[in-house]
Amino acid sequence: AVGVKKLFDMKKIKTPVINVPGCPSHPDWMVGTIAHILLYGIPKLDYLNRPKVFFDKLLHDHCPYRSFYDDEVFCKEFPDKEGCRYSLGCKGPETCCDAWKRRWNGGVNWCVQNAICIGCVEPNFWDEFTPLYESI
């Protein structure tokens, strides 16, 4: 399997490709991208053809557990409340998105709240970031 951008490049199709990744993609990312296209045209894109407005910040830099990472205090298991979850497989240090401010379920929760980031907005996340519960 290949991505749409790669397929279009191989077939010399000039239609622009905008990637809005995620598992699932946040509704704001989809609606915001479509609204931007309708109102202003194609938004500024990063090197992966993702809208920069949603995918230009490293999740890790906004994580509530970041200070633990800096102090090298890592969780040993999921019930641990104190410590960075990198040792449990968190992919936040490699993931760019604004999940930290957008959140899911009406703004109630997001991936690293009592869990880990699995890096689902990054290309080939399933192949490159698995097993999910092991550090990178």
PDB file of C-alpha atoms in Angstrom:
ATOM      1  CA  ALA A   1       0.000   0.000   0.000  1.00  0.00           C
ATOM      2  CA  VAL A   2       1.133   3.545  -0.697  1.00  0.00           C
ATOM      3  CA  GLY A   3      -0.208   6.890   0.398  1.00  0.00           C
ATOM      4  CA  VAL A   4      -2.279   9.092  -1.886  1.00  0.00           C
ATOM      5  CA  LYS A   5       0.532  11.649  -2.300  1.00  0.00           C
ATOM      6  CA  LYS A   6       3.007   8.979  -3.381  1.00  0.00           C
ATOM      7  CA  LEU A   7       0.477   7.445  -5.761  1.00  0.00           C
ATOM      8  CA  PHE A   8      -0.330  10.843  -7.289  1.00  0.00           C
ATOM      9  CA  ASP A   9       3.379  11.564  -7.717  1.00  0.00           C
ATOM     10  CA  MET A  10       3.946   8.173  -9.375  1.00  0.00           C
ATOM     11  CA  LYS A  11       1.035   8.746 -11.766  1.00  0.00           C
ATOM     12  CA  LYS A  12       1.982  12.415 -12.295  1.00  0.00           C
ATOM     13  CA  ILE A  13      -1.407  13.577 -11.022  1.00  0.00           C
ATOM     14  CA  LYS A  14      -1.215  17.266 -10.102  1.00  0.00           C
ATOM     15  CA  THR A  15      -4.211  17.420  -7.730  1.00  0.00           C
ATOM     16  CA  PRO A  16      -3.014  18.773  -4.359  1.00  0.00           C
ATOM     17  CA  VAL A  17      -3.036  16.327  -1.452  1.00  0.00           C
ATOM     18  CA  ILE A  18      -3.778  17.433   2.094  1.00  0.00           C
ATOM     19  CA  ASN A  19      -3.245  14.803   4.771  1.00  0.00           C
ATOM     20  CA  VAL A  20      -5.401  14.985   7.898  1.00  0.00           C
ATOM     21  CA  PRO A  21      -4.168  11.988   9.886  1.00  0.00           C
ATOM     22  CA  GLY A  22      -5.210  10.559  13.223  1.00  0.00           C
ATOM     23  CA  CYS A  23      -6.830   7.555  14.765  1.00  0.00           C
ATOM     24  CA  PRO A  24      -9.359   9.047  14.617  1.00  0.00           C
ATOM     25  CA  SER A  25      -8.732  12.456  13.093  1.00  0.00           C
ATOM     26  CA  HIS A  26     -10.112  15.162  15.335  1.00  0.00           C
ATOM     27  CA  PRO A  27     -13.312  16.628  13.839  1.00  0.00           C
ATOM     28  CA  ASP A  28     -11.840  20.140  14.189  1.00  0.00           C
ATOM     29  CA  TRP A  29      -8.917  19.110  11.983  1.00  0.00           C
ATOM     30  CA  MET A  30     -11.258  17.908   9.236  1.00  0.00           C
ATOM     31  CA  VAL A  31     -13.799  20.727   9.431  1.00  0.00           C
ATOM     32  CA  GLY A  32     -11.095  23.359   9.912  1.00  0.00           C
ATOM     33  CA  THR A  33      -9.190  22.134   6.875  1.00  0.00           C
ATOM     34  CA  ILE A  34     -12.288  22.026   4.682  1.00  0.00           C
ATOM     35  CA  ALA A  35     -13.423  25.468   5.872  1.00  0.00           C
ATOM     36  CA  HIS A  36      -9.973  26.913   5.160  1.00  0.00           C
ATOM     37  CA  ILE A  37     -10.000  25.469   1.639  1.00  0.00           C
ATOM     38  CA  LEU A  38     -13.464  26.895   0.965  1.00  0.00           C
ATOM     39  CA  LEU A  39     -12.694  30.344   2.397  1.00  0.00           C
ATOM     40  CA  TYR A  40      -9.008  30.883   1.595  1.00  0.00           C
ATOM     41  CA  GLY A  41      -7.695  28.010  -0.505  1.00  0.00           C
ATOM     42  CA  ILE A  42      -5.129  25.417   0.489  1.00  0.00           C
ATOM     43  CA  PRO A  43      -3.688  26.082   3.959  1.00  0.00           C
ATOM     44  CA  LYS A  44       0.046  26.163   4.691  1.00  0.00           C
ATOM     45  CA  LEU A  45       1.226  22.571   4.864  1.00  0.00           C
ATOM     46  CA  ASP A  46       4.128  20.888   6.619  1.00  0.00           C
ATOM     47  CA  TYR A  47       6.556  18.535   4.871  1.00  0.00           C
ATOM     48  CA  LEU A  48       4.013  15.705   5.242  1.00  0.00           C
ATOM     49  CA  ASN A  49       1.257  17.767   3.584  1.00  0.00           C
ATOM     50  CA  ARG A  50      -0.576  18.236   6.890  1.00  0.00           C
ATOM     51  CA  PRO A  51      -2.137  21.620   7.744  1.00  0.00           C
ATOM     52  CA  LYS A  52       0.466  23.454   9.840  1.00  0.00           C
ATOM     53  CA  VAL A  53      -2.210  25.089  11.959  1.00  0.00           C
ATOM     54  CA  PHE A  54      -2.975  21.670  13.495  1.00  0.00           C
ATOM     55  CA  PHE A  55       0.279  19.723  13.099  1.00  0.00           C
ATOM     56  CA  ASP A  56       3.199  22.090  13.695  1.00  0.00           C
ATOM     57  CA  LYS A  57       3.743  21.667  17.444  1.00  0.00           C
ATOM     58  CA  LEU A  58       5.479  18.761  19.138  1.00  0.00           C
ATOM     59  CA  LEU A  59       3.010  17.089  21.488  1.00  0.00           C
ATOM     60  CA  HIS A  60       5.824  16.384  23.931  1.00  0.00           C
ATOM     61  CA  ASP A  61       6.443  20.104  24.496  1.00  0.00           C
ATOM     62  CA  HIS A  62       2.905  20.532  25.843  1.00  0.00           C
ATOM     63  CA  CYS A  63       2.562  17.305  27.811  1.00  0.00           C
ATOM     64  CA  PRO A  64       1.605  17.601  31.501  1.00  0.00           C
ATOM     65  CA  TYR A  65       4.309  15.008  32.233  1.00  0.00           C
ATOM     66  CA  ARG A  66       7.094  16.888  30.406  1.00  0.00           C
ATOM     67  CA  SER A  67       8.775  18.075  33.603  1.00  0.00           C
ATOM     68  CA  PHE A  68       9.128  14.444  34.681  1.00  0.00           C
ATOM     69  CA  TYR A  69      10.805  13.659  31.350  1.00  0.00           C
ATOM     70  CA  ASP A  70      13.245  16.539  31.847  1.00  0.00           C
ATOM     71  CA  ASP A  71      14.009  15.275  35.367  1.00  0.00           C
ATOM     72  CA  GLU A  72      14.320  11.681  34.072  1.00  0.00           C
ATOM     73  CA  VAL A  73      11.487  10.424  36.276  1.00  0.00           C
ATOM     74  CA  PHE A  74       9.693   7.668  34.365  1.00  0.00           C
ATOM     75  CA  CYS A  75       6.655   5.529  35.216  1.00  0.00           C
ATOM     76  CA  LYS A  76       7.180   1.851  35.818  1.00  0.00           C
ATOM     77  CA  GLU A  77       3.538   0.889  35.169  1.00  0.00           C
ATOM     78  CA  PHE A  78       0.287   2.571  34.184  1.00  0.00           C
ATOM     79  CA  PRO A  79      -1.223   3.093  37.618  1.00  0.00           C
ATOM     80  CA  ASP A  80       1.767   5.358  38.439  1.00  0.00           C
ATOM     81  CA  LYS A  81       0.558   8.952  38.677  1.00  0.00           C
ATOM     82  CA  GLU A  82       4.008  10.513  38.985  1.00  0.00           C
ATOM     83  CA  GLY A  83       6.387  10.220  36.081  1.00  0.00           C
ATOM     84  CA  CYS A  84       6.722  10.493  32.337  1.00  0.00           C
ATOM     85  CA  ARG A  85       5.090   7.723  30.326  1.00  0.00           C
ATOM     86  CA  TYR A  86       7.892   7.541  27.741  1.00  0.00           C
ATOM     87  CA  SER A  87       9.172   4.367  29.407  1.00  0.00           C
ATOM     88  CA  LEU A  88       5.736   2.806  28.858  1.00  0.00           C
ATOM     89  CA  GLY A  89       5.797   3.536  25.130  1.00  0.00           C
ATOM     90  CA  CYS A  90       4.546   7.119  24.801  1.00  0.00           C
ATOM     91  CA  LYS A  91       5.335   8.457  21.316  1.00  0.00           C
ATOM     92  CA  GLY A  92       4.745  12.129  22.219  1.00  0.00           C
ATOM     93  CA  PRO A  93       8.419  13.067  21.697  1.00  0.00           C
ATOM     94  CA  GLU A  94       8.043  12.091  18.012  1.00  0.00           C
ATOM     95  CA  THR A  95       4.490  13.340  17.386  1.00  0.00           C
ATOM     96  CA  CYS A  96       3.305  16.703  16.037  1.00  0.00           C
ATOM     97  CA  CYS A  97      -0.318  17.715  16.613  1.00  0.00           C
ATOM     98  CA  ASP A  98      -2.390  19.973  18.828  1.00  0.00           C
ATOM     99  CA  ALA A  99      -4.251  17.259  20.759  1.00  0.00           C
ATOM    100  CA  TRP A 100      -2.965  18.843  23.969  1.00  0.00           C
ATOM    101  CA  LYS A 101      -5.173  21.906  23.453  1.00  0.00           C
ATOM    102  CA  ARG A 102      -7.996  20.505  21.292  1.00  0.00           C
ATOM    103  CA  ARG A 103      -8.794  17.312  23.238  1.00  0.00           C
ATOM    104  CA  TRP A 104     -11.530  14.802  22.377  1.00  0.00           C
ATOM    105  CA  ASN A 105     -15.001  14.004  23.717  1.00  0.00           C
ATOM    106  CA  GLY A 106     -16.125  17.596  24.055  1.00  0.00           C
ATOM    107  CA  GLY A 107     -12.763  18.758  25.372  1.00  0.00           C
ATOM    108  CA  VAL A 108     -12.783  16.348  28.300  1.00  0.00           C
ATOM    109  CA  ASN A 109      -9.885  14.039  27.517  1.00  0.00           C
ATOM    110  CA  TRP A 110      -6.884  13.379  25.301  1.00  0.00           C
ATOM    111  CA  CYS A 111      -4.479  10.544  24.636  1.00  0.00           C
ATOM    112  CA  VAL A 112      -1.891  11.065  27.371  1.00  0.00           C
ATOM    113  CA  GLN A 113      -4.431  11.553  30.130  1.00  0.00           C
ATOM    114  CA  ASN A 114      -3.990   8.232  31.960  1.00  0.00           C
ATOM    115  CA  ALA A 115      -2.573   6.604  28.822  1.00  0.00           C
ATOM    116  CA  ILE A 116       0.142   7.189  26.204  1.00  0.00           C
ATOM    117  CA  CYS A 117       0.367   8.891  22.846  1.00  0.00           C
ATOM    118  CA  ILE A 118       0.628   6.208  20.152  1.00  0.00           C
ATOM    119  CA  GLY A 119       1.808   8.648  17.481  1.00  0.00           C
ATOM    120  CA  CYS A 120      -1.200   8.031  15.244  1.00  0.00           C
ATOM    121  CA  VAL A 121      -0.782  11.308  13.314  1.00  0.00           C
ATOM    122  CA  GLU A 122       2.699  10.381  12.124  1.00  0.00           C
ATOM    123  CA  PRO A 123       3.304   8.538   8.838  1.00  0.00           C
ATOM    124  CA  ASN A 124       3.515   4.759   9.067  1.00  0.00           C
ATOM    125  CA  PHE A 125       2.749   4.950  12.784  1.00  0.00           C
ATOM    126  CA  TRP A 126       1.497   1.395  12.937  1.00  0.00           C
ATOM    127  CA  ASP A 127       4.637  -0.026  11.355  1.00  0.00           C
ATOM    128  CA  GLU A 128       7.180   2.281  12.994  1.00  0.00           C
ATOM    129  CA  PHE A 129       5.677   2.864  16.450  1.00  0.00           C
ATOM    130  CA  THR A 130       4.641  -0.670  17.364  1.00  0.00           C
ATOM    131  CA  PRO A 131       4.706  -2.373  19.714  1.00  0.00           C
ATOM    132  CA  LEU A 132       2.691   0.458  21.233  1.00  0.00           C
ATOM    133  CA  TYR A 133       3.700  -0.132  24.832  1.00  0.00           C
ATOM    134  CA  GLU A 134       7.474  -0.082  24.396  1.00  0.00           C
ATOM    135  CA  SER A 135       9.637   3.035  24.308  1.00  0.00           C
ATOM    136  CA  ILE A 136      10.998   4.224  20.968  1.00  0.00           C
TER     137      ILE A 136
END
